[in-house]
Structures are given as structure tokens and as C-alpha cells.
PDB file of C-alpha atoms in Angstrom:
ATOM      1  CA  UNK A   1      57.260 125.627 166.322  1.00 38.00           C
ATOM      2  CA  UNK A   2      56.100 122.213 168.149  1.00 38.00           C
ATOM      3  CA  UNK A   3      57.423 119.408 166.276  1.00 40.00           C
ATOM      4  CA  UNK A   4      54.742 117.158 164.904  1.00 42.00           C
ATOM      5  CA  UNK A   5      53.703 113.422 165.978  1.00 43.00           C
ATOM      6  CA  UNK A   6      53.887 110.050 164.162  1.00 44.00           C
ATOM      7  CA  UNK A   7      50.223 107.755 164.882  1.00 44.00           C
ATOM      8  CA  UNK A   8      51.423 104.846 165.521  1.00 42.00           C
ATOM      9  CA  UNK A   9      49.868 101.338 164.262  1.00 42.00           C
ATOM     10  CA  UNK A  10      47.731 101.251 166.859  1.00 44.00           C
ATOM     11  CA  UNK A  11      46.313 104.503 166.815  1.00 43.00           C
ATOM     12  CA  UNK A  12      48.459 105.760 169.654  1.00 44.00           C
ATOM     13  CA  UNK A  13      51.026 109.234 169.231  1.00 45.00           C
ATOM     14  CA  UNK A  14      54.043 107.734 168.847  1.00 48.00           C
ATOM     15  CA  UNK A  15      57.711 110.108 169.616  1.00 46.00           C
ATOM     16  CA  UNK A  16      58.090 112.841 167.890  1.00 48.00           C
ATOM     17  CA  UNK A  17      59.532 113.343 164.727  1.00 54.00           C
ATOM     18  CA  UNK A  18      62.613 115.727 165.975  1.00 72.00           C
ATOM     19  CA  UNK A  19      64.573 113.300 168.269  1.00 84.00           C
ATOM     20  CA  UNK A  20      68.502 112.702 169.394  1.00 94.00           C
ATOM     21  CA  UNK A  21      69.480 110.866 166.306  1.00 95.00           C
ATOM     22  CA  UNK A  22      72.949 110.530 168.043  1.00 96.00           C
ATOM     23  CA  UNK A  23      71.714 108.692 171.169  1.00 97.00           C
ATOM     24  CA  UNK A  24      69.190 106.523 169.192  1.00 97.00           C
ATOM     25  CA  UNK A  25      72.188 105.235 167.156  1.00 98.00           C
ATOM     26  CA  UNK A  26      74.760 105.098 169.896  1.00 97.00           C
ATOM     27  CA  UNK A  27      72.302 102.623 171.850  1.00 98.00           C
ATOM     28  CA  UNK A  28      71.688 100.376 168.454  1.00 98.00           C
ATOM     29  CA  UNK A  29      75.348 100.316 168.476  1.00 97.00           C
ATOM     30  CA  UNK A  30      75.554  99.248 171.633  1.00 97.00           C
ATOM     31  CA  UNK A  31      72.959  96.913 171.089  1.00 96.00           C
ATOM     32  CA  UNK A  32      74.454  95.061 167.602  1.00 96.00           C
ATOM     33  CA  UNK A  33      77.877  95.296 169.569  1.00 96.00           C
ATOM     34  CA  UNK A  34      76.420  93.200 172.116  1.00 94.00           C
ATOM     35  CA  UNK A  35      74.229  90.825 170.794  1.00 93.00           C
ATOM     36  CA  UNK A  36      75.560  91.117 167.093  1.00 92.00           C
ATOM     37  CA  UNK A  37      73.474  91.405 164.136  1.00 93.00           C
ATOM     38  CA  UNK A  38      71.189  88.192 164.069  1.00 91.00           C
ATOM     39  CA  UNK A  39      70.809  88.487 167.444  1.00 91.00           C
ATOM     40  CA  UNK A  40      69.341  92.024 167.596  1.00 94.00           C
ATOM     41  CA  UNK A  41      65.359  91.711 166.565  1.00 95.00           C
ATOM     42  CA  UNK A  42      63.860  95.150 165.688  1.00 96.00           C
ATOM     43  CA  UNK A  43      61.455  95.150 168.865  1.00 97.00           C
ATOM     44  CA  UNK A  44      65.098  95.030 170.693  1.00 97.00           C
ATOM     45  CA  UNK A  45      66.128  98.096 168.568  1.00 97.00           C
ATOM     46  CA  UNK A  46      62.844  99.680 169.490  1.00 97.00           C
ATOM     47  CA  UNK A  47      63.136  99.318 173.003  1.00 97.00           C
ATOM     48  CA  UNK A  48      66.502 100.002 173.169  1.00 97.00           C
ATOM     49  CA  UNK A  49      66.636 103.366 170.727  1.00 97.00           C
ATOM     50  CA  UNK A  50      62.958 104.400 172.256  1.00 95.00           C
ATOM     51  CA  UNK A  51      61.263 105.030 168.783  1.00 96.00           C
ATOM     52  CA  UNK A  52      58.574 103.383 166.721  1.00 94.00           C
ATOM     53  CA  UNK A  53      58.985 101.073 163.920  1.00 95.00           C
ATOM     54  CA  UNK A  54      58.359 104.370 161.055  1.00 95.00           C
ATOM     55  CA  UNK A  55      60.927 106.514 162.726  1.00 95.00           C
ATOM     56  CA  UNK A  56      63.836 104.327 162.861  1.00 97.00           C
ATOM     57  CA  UNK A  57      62.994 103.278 159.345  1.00 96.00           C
ATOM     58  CA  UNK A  58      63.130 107.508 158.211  1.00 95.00           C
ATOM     59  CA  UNK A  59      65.839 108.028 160.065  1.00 96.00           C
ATOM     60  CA  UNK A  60      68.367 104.712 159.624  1.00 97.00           C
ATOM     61  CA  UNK A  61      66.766 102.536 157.070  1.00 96.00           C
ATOM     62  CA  UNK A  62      66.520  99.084 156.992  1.00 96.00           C
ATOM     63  CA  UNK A  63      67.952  96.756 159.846  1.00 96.00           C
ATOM     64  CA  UNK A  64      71.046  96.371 157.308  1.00 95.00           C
ATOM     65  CA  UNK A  65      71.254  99.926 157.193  1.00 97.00           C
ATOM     66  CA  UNK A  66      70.956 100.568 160.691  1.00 98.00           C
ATOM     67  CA  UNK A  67      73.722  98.044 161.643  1.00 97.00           C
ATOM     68  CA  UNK A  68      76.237  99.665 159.138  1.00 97.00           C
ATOM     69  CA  UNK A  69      75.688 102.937 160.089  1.00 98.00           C
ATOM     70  CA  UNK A  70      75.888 101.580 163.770  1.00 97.00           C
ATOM     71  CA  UNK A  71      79.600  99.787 162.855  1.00 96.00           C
ATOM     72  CA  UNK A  72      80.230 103.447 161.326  1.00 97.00           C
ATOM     73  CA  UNK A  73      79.758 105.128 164.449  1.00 97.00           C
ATOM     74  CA  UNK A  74      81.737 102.266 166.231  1.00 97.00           C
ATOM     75  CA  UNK A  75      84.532 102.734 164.118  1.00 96.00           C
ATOM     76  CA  UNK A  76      84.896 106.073 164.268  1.00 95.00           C
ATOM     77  CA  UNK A  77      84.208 106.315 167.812  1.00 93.00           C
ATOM     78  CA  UNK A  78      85.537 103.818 169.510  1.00 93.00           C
ATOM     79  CA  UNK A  79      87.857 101.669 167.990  1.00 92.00           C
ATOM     80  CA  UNK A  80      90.565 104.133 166.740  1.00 94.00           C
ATOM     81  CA  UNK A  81      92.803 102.669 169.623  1.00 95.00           C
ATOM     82  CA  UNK A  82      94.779  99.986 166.728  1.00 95.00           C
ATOM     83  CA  UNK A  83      95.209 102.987 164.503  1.00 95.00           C
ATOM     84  CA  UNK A  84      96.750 105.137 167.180  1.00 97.00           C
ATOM     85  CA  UNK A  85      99.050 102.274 167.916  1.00 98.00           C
ATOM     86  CA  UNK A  86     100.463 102.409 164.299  1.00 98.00           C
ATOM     87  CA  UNK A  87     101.489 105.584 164.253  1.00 97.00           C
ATOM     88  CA  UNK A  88     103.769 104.654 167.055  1.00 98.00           C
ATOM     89  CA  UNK A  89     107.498 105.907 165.949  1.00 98.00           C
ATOM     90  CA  UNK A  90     108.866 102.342 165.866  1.00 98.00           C
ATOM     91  CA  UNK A  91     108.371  98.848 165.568  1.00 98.00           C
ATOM     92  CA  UNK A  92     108.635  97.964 169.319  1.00 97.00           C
ATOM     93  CA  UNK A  93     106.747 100.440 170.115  1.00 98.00           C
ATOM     94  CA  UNK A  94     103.807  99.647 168.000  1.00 98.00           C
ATOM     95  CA  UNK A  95     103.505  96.078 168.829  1.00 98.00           C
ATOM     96  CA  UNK A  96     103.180  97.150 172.996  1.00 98.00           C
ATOM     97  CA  UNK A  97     100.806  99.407 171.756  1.00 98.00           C
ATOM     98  CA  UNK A  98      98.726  97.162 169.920  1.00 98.00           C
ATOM     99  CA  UNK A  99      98.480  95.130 173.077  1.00 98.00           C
ATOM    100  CA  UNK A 100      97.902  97.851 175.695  1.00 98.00           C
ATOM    101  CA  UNK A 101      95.523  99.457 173.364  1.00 98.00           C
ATOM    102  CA  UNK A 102      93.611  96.451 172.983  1.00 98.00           C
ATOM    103  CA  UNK A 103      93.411  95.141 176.748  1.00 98.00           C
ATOM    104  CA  UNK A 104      92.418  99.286 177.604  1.00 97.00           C
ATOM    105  CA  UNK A 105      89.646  98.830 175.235  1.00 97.00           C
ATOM    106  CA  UNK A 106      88.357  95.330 176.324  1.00 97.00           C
ATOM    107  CA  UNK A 107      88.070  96.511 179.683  1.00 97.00           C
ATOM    108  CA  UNK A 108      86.587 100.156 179.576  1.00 95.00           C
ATOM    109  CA  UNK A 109      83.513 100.107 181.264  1.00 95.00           C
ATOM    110  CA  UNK A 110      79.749 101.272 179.369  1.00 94.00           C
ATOM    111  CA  UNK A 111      80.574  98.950 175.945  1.00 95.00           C
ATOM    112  CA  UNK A 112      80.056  94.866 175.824  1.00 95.00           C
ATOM    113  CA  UNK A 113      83.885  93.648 176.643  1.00 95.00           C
ATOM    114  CA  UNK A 114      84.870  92.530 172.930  1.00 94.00           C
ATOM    115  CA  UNK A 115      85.450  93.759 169.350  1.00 94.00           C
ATOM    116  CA  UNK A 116      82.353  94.592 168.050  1.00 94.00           C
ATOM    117  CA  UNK A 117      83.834  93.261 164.295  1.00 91.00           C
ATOM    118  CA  UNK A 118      84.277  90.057 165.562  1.00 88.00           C
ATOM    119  CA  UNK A 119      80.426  89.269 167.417  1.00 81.00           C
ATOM    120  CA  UNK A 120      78.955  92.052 164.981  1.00 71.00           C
ATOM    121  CA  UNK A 121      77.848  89.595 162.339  1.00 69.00           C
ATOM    122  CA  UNK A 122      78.393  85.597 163.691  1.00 70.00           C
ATOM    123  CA  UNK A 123      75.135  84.265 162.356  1.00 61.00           C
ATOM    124  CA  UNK A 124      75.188  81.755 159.256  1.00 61.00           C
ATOM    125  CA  UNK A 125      71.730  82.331 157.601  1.00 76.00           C
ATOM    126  CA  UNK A 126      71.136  84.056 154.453  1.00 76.00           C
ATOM    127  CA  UNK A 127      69.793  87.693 156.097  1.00 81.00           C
ATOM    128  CA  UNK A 128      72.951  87.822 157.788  1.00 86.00           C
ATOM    129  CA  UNK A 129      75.642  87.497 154.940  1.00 89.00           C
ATOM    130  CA  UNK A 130      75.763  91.298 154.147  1.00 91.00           C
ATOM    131  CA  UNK A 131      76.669  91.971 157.908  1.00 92.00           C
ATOM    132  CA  UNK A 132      79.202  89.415 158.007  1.00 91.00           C
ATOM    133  CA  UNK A 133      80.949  90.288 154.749  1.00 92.00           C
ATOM    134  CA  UNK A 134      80.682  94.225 155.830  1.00 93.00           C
ATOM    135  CA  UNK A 135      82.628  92.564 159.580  1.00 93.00           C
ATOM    136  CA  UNK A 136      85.012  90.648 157.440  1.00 93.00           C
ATOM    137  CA  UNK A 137      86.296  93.237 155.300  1.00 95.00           C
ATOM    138  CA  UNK A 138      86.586  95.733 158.074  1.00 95.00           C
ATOM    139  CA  UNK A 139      89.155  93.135 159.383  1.00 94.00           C
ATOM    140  CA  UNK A 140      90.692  92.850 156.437  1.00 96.00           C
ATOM    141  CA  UNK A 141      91.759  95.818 156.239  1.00 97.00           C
ATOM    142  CA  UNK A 142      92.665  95.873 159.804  1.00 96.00           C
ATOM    143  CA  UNK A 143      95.090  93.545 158.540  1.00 97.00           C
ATOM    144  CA  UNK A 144      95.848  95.589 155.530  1.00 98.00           C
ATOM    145  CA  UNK A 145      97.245  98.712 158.053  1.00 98.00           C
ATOM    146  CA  UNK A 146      99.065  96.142 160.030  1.00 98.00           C
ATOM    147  CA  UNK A 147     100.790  94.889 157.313  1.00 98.00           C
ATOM    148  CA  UNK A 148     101.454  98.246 155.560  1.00 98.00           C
ATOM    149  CA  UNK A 149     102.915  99.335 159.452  1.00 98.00           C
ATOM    150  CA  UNK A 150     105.327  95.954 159.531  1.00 98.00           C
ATOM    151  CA  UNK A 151     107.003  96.831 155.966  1.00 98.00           C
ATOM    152  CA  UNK A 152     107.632 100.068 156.767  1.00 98.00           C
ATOM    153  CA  UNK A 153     109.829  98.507 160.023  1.00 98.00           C
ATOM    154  CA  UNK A 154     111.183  95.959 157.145  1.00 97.00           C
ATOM    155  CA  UNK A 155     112.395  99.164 155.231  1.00 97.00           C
ATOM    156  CA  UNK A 156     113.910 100.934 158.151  1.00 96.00           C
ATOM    157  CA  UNK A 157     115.988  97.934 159.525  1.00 96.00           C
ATOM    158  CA  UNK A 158     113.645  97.087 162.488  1.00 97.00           C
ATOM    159  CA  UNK A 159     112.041  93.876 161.058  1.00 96.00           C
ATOM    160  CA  UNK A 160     114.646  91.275 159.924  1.00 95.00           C
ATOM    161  CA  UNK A 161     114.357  90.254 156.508  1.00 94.00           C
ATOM    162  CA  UNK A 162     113.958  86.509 158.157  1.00 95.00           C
ATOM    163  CA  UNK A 163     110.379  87.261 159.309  1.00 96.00           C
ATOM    164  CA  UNK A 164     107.682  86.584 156.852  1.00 97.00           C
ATOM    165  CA  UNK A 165     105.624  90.301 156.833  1.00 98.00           C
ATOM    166  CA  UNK A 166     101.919  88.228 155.672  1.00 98.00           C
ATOM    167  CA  UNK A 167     102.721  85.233 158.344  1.00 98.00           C
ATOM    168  CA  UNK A 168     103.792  87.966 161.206  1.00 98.00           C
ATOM    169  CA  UNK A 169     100.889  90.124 159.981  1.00 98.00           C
ATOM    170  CA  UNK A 170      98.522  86.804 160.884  1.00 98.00           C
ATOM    171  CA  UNK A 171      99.791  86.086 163.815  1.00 97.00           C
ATOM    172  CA  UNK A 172      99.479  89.300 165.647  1.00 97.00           C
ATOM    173  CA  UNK A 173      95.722  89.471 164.055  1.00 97.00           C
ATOM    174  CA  UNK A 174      95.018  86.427 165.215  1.00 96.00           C
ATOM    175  CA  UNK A 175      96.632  87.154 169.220  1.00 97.00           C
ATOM    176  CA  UNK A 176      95.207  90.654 169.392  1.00 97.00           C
ATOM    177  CA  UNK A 177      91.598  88.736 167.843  1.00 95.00           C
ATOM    178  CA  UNK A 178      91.875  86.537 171.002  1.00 96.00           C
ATOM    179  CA  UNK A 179      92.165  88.776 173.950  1.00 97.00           C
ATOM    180  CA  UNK A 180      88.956  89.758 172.450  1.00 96.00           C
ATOM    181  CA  UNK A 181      87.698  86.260 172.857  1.00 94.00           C
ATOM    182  CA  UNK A 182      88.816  85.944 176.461  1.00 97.00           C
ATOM    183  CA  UNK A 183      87.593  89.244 177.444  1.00 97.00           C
ATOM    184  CA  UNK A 184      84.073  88.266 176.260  1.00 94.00           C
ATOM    185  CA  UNK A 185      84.705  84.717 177.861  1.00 95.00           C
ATOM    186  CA  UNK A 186      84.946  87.486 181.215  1.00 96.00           C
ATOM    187  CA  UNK A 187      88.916  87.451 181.883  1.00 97.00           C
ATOM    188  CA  UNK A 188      89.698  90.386 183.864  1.00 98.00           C
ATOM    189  CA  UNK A 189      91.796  93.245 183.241  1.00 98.00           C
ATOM    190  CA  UNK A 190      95.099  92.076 185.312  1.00 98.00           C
ATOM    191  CA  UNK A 191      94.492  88.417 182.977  1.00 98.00           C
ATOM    192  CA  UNK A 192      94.887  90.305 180.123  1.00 98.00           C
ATOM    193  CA  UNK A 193      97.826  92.038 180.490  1.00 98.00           C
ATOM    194  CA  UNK A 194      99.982  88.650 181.690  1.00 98.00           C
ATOM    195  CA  UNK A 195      98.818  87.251 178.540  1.00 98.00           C
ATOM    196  CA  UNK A 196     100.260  90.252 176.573  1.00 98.00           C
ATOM    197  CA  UNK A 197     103.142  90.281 178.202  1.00 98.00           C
ATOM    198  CA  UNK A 198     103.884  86.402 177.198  1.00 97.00           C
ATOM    199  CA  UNK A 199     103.469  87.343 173.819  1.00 97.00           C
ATOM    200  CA  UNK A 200     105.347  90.245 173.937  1.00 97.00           C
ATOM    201  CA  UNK A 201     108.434  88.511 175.238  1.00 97.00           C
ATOM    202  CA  UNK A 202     107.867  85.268 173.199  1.00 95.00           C
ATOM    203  CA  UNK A 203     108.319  88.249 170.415  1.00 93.00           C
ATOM    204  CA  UNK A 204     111.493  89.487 171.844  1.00 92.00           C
ATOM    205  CA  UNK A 205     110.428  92.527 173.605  1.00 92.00           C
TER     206      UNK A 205
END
């Protein structure tokens, strides 16, 4: 059976009601990745997921509700690359792998070149403090893993007992958090990777 149409405000058939839920949320993604979430006005998420006001609303929700199910997708889709990093078998390991990871992902081509939990939710008004407390406890916990990954090196021998686990744990956030800043300033690939590798051997590897 034909799927039914939604009247628009204006009188005019609007999409129909059986659509690619997948690629409307994949471009809002894309969308709150790029422009973040007070940046992104519905008409851009209208344009951009190619549905009218009432079917984004039954489908997503809310703008808030669209955004978190957008930073969902994103971190299930595409920003498993510090996770795979930690699994790495030791400590050295892990730490080139946080820095490859991160300058592979910064540079694929068909996303905006940053972390989308870092321009997801910059705006200071009132609307926006739900986004940016859902962006700042994503890193948080970010950190959490990080940390968790260090004292299990502290345990096995590979972290020296010297090295404060919460200061090291800042330090790499805050490194990794600015390749994401120069990528989205528009350093280039090759950039990148010279600036990882001064970190990496002010770290000793």
C-alpha cells in the first residue's frame, strides 16, 4: 500500500510519511557537527534532512532531541577511533594510537574536520545548556576511559609510579582536544602528524 501524505502549513503535500530515517539523521548530524547546536536553526535542519517541520518532530522530537540522537549516531558511528586505541596491548602503543587515530579522523573526507563534542554545543545562552552539558559529559568520560587505560599501565609496570595518572590523563585530553582545534583552524594532514610526533617524543616514545 502507498504510504500516505502530510498537508503541509500551507496547504501543500508535504514528504511522505515512510522516509530514510537513517539518512535524515545522518545529515542533521552532519549538520550539528558542523555548525554545532546554536548554530543549526530548524529551517537548516529542514533543508538539510528534506522533511517538513511535523515529520522531523514525529520522527526525532524536539531540536534537543534531535541533536542527542544526532551525537548518538556520531558516537557510535564515527568516533569509536579513541576507544579502539585503548584496547591497544600496551601503554606505548596506546598513546601512538590515540594520536594516529585522531589525525586519521580529522582528516577523513565527507565529515566537518573536528570533534563534533567539542563545536557540538559552544553557545552560552540558556536554550543551549542541555547540549553543552550532554558535550561535556561525553568528554568526561572520554577522560574517564583514558584514565581507567593509564592505571591499568600503572599496574603492569609501564607507567612509573612518578607520573601523576589525573595530571597525565589532562594532558593528553587536552593535546589530542587540540589537533582538533587546528584541524578546524584548516591544518593539513602532513601538519598534523609533525605535531604528534613532537608530543610523542617529548613523551618518550
Amino acid at each position: 500500500m502507498a504510504s500516505k501524505s502530510k498537508k503541509t502549513g500551507n496547504g501543500k503535500t508535504g514528504r511522505p510519511i515512510s522516509f530514510d530515517k537513517d539518512a535524515a539523521l545522518e545529515a542533521a548530524m552532519l549538520l550539528f557537527w558542523e555548525r554545532g547546536f546554536e548554530g543549526t536553526s530548524m529551517a537548516d535542519l529542514i533543508q538539510a534532512m528534506g522533511l517538513n517541520p511535523s515529520s522531523i518532530y514525529a520522527a526525532f522530537g524536539d531540536k534537543h532531541a534531535l541533536f542527542s540522537l544526532a551525537v548518538k549516531r556520531y558516537l557510535e558511528s564515527r568516533a569509536q577511533y579513541a576507544t579502539e586505541a585503548l584496547k591497544e596491548p600496551t601503554l606505548e602503543k596506546v598513546i601512538r594510537a590515540l594520536f594516529d587515530n585522531t589525525v586519521a579522523f580529522l582528516t577523513t573526507p565527507g565529515h566537518p574536520p573536528t570533534c563534533m563534542t567539542l563545536v557540538g554545543a559552544m553557545g552560552c545562552s540558556v536554550d543551549a545548556t542541555p547540549a553543552r552539558d550532554l558535550m561535556t559529559e561525553i568528554r568526561r568520560q572520554n577522560e574517564v576511559a583514558i584514565r581507567e587505560r593509564l592505571l591499568e599501565a600503572r599496574k603492569s609496570g609501564e607507567l612509573s609510579k612518578e607520573i601523576d595518572v589525573d595530571d597525565y590523563t589532562r594532558y593528553l585530553s587536552t593535546i589530542l582536544a587540540g589537533l582538533s582545534i587546528q584541524a578546524a583552524n584548516g591544518s593539513t594532514k602532513a601538519e598534523l602528524k609533525r605535531t604528534s610526533q613532537m608530543v610523542l617524543r617529548h613523551l618518550g616514545y
